[in-house]
XYZ file of C-alpha atoms in Angstrom:
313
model
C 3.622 15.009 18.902
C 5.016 16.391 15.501
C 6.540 19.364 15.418
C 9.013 21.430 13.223
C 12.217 20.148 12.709
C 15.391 21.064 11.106
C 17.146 18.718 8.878
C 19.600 18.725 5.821
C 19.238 16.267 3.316
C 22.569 14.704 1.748
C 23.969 16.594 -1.434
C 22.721 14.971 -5.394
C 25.092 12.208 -5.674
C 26.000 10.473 -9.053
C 22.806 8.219 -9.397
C 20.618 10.331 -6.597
C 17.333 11.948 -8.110
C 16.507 15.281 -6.008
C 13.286 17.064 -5.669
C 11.205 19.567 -3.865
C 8.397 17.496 -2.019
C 4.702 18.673 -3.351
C 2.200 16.016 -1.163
C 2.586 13.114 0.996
C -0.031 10.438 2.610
C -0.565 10.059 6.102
C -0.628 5.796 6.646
C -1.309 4.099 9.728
C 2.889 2.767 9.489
C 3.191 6.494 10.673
C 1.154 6.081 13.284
C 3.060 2.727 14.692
C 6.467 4.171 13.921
C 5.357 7.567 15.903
C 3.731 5.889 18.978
C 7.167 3.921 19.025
C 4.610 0.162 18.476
C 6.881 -1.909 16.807
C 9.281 -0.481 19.470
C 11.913 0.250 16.823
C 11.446 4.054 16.589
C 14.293 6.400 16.934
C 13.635 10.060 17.240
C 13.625 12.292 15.889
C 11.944 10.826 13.977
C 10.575 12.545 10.583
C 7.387 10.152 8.939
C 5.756 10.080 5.255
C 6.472 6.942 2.815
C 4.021 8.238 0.199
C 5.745 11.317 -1.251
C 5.850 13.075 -5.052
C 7.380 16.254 -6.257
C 9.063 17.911 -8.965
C 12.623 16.701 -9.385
C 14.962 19.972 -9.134
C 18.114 18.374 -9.250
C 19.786 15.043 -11.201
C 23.332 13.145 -10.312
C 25.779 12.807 -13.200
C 24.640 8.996 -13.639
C 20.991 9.729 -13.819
C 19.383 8.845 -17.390
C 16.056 8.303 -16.821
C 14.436 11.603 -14.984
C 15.106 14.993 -15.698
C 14.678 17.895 -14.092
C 10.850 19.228 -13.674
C 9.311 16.360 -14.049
C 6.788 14.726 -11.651
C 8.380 11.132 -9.349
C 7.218 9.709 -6.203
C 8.971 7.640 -3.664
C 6.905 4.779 -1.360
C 8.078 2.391 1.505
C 11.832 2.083 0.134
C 15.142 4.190 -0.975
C 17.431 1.189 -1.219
C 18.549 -2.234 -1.357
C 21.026 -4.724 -1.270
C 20.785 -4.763 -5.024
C 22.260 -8.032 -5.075
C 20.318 -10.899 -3.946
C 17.706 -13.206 -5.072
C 14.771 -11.149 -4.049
C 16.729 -7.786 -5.833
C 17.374 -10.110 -9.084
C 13.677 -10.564 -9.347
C 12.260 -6.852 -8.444
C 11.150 -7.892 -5.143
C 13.328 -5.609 -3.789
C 10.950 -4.983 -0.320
C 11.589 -9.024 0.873
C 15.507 -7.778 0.558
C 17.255 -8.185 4.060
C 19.024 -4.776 3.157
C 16.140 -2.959 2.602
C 15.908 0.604 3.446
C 12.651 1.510 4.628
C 12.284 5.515 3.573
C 11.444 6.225 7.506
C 13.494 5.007 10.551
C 16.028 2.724 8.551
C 20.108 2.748 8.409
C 20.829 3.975 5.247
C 23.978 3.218 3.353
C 25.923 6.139 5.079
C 24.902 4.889 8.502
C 22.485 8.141 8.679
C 18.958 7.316 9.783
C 16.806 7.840 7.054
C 14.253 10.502 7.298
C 10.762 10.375 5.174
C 8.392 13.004 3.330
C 6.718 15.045 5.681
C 9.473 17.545 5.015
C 10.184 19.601 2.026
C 12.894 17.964 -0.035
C 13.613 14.370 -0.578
C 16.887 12.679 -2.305
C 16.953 9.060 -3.447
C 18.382 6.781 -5.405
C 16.774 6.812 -8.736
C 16.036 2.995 -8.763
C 13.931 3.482 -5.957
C 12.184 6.651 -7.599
C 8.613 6.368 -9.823
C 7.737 8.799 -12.670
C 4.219 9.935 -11.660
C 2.115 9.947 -15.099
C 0.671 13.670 -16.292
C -2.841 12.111 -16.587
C -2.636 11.541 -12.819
C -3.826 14.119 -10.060
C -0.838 14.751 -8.459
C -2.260 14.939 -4.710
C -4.036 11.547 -4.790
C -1.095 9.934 -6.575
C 0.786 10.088 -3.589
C -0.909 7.248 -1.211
C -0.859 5.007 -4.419
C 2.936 4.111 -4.080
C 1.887 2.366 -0.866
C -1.687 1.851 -0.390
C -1.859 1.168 -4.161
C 1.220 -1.045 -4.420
C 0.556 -2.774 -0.831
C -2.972 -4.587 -2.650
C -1.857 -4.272 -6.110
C 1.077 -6.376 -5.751
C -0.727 -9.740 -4.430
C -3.514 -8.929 -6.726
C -1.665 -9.561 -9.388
C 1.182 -12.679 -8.147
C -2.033 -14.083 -7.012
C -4.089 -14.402 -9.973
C -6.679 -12.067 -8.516
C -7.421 -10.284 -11.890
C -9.659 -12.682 -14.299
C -12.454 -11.232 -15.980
C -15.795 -12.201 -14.011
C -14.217 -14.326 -10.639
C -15.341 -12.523 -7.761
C -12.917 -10.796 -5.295
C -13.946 -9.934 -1.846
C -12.387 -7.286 -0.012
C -12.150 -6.730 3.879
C -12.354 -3.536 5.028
C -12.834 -0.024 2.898
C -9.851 2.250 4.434
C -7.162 3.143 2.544
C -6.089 -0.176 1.442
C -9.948 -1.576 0.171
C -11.018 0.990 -1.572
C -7.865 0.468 -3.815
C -8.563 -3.264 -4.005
C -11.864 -2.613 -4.752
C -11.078 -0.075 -7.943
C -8.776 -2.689 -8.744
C -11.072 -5.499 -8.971
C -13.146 -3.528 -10.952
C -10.796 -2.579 -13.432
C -9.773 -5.946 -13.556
C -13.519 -6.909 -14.480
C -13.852 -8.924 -11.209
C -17.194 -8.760 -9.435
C -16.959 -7.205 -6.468
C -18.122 -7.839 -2.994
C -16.924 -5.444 0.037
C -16.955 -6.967 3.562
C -17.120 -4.550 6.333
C -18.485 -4.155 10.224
C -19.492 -0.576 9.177
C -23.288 -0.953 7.247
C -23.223 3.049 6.907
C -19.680 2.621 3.958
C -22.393 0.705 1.920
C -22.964 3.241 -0.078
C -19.809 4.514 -0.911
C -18.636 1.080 -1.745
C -21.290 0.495 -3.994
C -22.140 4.389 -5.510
C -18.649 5.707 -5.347
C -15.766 2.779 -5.744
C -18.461 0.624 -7.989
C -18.805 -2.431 -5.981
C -21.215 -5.028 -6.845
C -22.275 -6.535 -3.661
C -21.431 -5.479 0.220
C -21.777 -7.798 3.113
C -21.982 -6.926 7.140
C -19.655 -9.208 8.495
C -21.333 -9.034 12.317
C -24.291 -10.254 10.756
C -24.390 -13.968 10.869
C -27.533 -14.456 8.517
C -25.632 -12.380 5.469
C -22.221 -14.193 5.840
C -23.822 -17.658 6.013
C -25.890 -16.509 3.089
C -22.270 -15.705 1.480
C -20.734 -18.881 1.693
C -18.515 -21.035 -0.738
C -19.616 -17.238 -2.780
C -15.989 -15.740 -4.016
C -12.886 -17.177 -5.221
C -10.550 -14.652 -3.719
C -10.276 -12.585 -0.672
C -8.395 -9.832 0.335
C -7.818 -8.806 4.284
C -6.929 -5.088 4.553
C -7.604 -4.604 8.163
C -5.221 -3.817 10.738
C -7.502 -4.466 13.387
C -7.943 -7.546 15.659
C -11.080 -9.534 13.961
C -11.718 -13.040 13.516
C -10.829 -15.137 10.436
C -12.512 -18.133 10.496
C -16.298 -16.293 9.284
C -14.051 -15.126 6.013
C -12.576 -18.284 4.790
C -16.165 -19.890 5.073
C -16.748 -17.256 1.902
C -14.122 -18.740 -0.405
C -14.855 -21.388 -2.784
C -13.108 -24.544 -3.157
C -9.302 -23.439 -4.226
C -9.718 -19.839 -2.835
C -7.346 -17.540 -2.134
C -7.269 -15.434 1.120
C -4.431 -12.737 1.024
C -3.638 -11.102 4.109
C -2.543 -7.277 3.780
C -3.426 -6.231 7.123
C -1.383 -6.157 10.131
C -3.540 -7.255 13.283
C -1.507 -6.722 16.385
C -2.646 -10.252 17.833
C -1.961 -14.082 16.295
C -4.662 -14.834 14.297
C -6.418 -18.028 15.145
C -7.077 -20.169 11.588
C -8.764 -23.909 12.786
C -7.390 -26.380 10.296
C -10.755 -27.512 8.648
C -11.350 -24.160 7.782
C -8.408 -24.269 5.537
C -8.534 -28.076 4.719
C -12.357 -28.451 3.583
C -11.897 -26.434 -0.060
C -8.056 -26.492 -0.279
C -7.965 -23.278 0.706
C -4.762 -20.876 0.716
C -4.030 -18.782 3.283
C -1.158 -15.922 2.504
C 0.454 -12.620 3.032
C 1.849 -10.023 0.876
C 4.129 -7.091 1.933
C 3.892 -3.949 -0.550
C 5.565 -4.316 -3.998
C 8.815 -3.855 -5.470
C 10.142 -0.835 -7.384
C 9.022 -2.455 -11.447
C 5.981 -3.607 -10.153
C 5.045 -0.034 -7.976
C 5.525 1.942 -11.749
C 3.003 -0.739 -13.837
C 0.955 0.004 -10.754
C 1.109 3.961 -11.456
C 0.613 3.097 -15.365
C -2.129 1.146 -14.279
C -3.720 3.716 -12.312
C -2.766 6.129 -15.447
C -4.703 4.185 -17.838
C -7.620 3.807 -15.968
C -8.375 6.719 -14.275
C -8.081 5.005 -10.812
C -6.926 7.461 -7.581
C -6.932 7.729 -4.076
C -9.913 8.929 -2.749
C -8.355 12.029 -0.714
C -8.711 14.846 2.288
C -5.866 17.393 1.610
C -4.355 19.232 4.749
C -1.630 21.494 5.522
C 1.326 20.661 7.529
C -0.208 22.824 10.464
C -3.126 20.016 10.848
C -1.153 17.228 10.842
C -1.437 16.693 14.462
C -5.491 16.394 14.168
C -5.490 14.641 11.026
């Protein structure tokens, strides 16, 4: 159970980036990290990797924020800066990452996340949050965004007119499926739920939706798109989904099921099929994301609470 909690947050160092913390997302990571799942929660324990604000306070070394303006911070405040997977912007596949919840951070303090009201980071690991943006649905962009962005786009999943299929309209599909479409992808939304049809179709802009209990419309579907994406984070079985992809397709896994999943070999060998996983996105790519979003008008389709609800929500 949440409940208040008093904290203080280190002082502005040289390169540190400070600000007052206007809205953060609630993700399922929460969720695991709260209920102690990946039994690696220490309490207390404060949640929230999806957090902007107005900056109130710069370090000495700071040049590229200034006071006032609008940043967000996702998934990560640090790294090991050095490695291979730093060197190339991938700084989340670092093996001294720090997470922005329940992580050592370079002081040996555990790190604390946004569902509080200030926030202090690093400024490598902070994004500027474009003016064009609404700033309350800009926050579960820098990891719902960035989590489907990210393979989207080292997969090849953004030519004009191949067709994308995307499992699962929470948080994560509904980005995918904006994506796609901005992309100029057509669109097909795969989902247990027949009653999100419309919304997938009317509201996110989908082309084509697909029941995937129903044995007659997936058979229908096969051999039909040349990429998948997996959002869900539930059990469910694979084997239905790869019979969609064409010959060379790509299935991405972005989900996190809590059981193995089971993936015969023909179903992988007949088409040359690739099965793969992506983990959310590193700081350069997270900010072309936000541009992205900037340019075309894409958000986070939102309920806005107060801190009081958070318990319900």
């Amino acid at each position: 159970i949440l409940s208040p909690f008093n904290f203080t947050r280190r002082k502005t160092g040289p390169n540190d980036v400070t600000f007052k913390v206007a809205y953060c997302g609630i993700c399922h990571t929460d969720l695991h990290l709260l209920r102690n799942e990946w039994l690696n929660s220490r309490y207390p324990l404060v949640p929230g990797h999806e957090i902007v604000g107005i900056v109130t306070e710069v370090g000495s070394k700071v040049d590229k924020f200034a006071v006032g303006e609008r940043v967000g911070v996702g998934c990560m405040v640090n790294s090991c800066h050095n490695c291979e997977s730093c060197e190339i912007s991938a700084e989340q596949y670092c093996d001294g990452v720090v997470f922005t919840v329940n992580s050592t951070d370079v002081d040996g303090s555990v790190t604390c996340g946004g569902y509080s009201s200030l926030m202090v980071c690093d400024q490598k690991f902070v994004i500027k949050v474009p003016k064009t943006l609404p700033f309350d649905a800009a926050a579960p962009l820098l990891c719902a965004g960035i989590t489907v962005y990210s393979p989207m786009k080292y997969f090849g999943m953004t030519e004009k007119g191949k067709r994308l299929g995307v499992v699962g309209l929470g948080g994560l599909g509904h980005m995918a499926v904006q994506f796609g479409k901005a992309f100029g992808m057509h669109v097909t939304v795969i989902s247990t739920s027949s009653h999100k049809e419309k919304e997938a179709k009317e509201v996110l802009g989908a082309d084509a939706f697909l029941i995937s209990k129903d044995e007659r419309q997936m058979k229908g579907a096969s051999k039909s798109v040349n990429y998948i994406i997996d959002t869900v984070s539930a059990d469910h079985p694979v084997p239905p989904l790869l019979n969609l992809l064409k010959a060379n397709g790509k299935f991405v896994i972005v989900g996190s099921p809590s059981k193995p999943m089971e993936i015969p070999a023909h179903s992988v060998m007949i088409g040359r099929r690739l099965v793969t996983g992506s983990s959310i996105g590193g700081i350069k790519e997270t900010q072309e994301m936000m541009d992205f979003c900037a340019e075309h008008n894409i958000t986070c389709k939102i309920e806005k609470v107060s801190a009081d609800y958070i318990n319900t929500a």
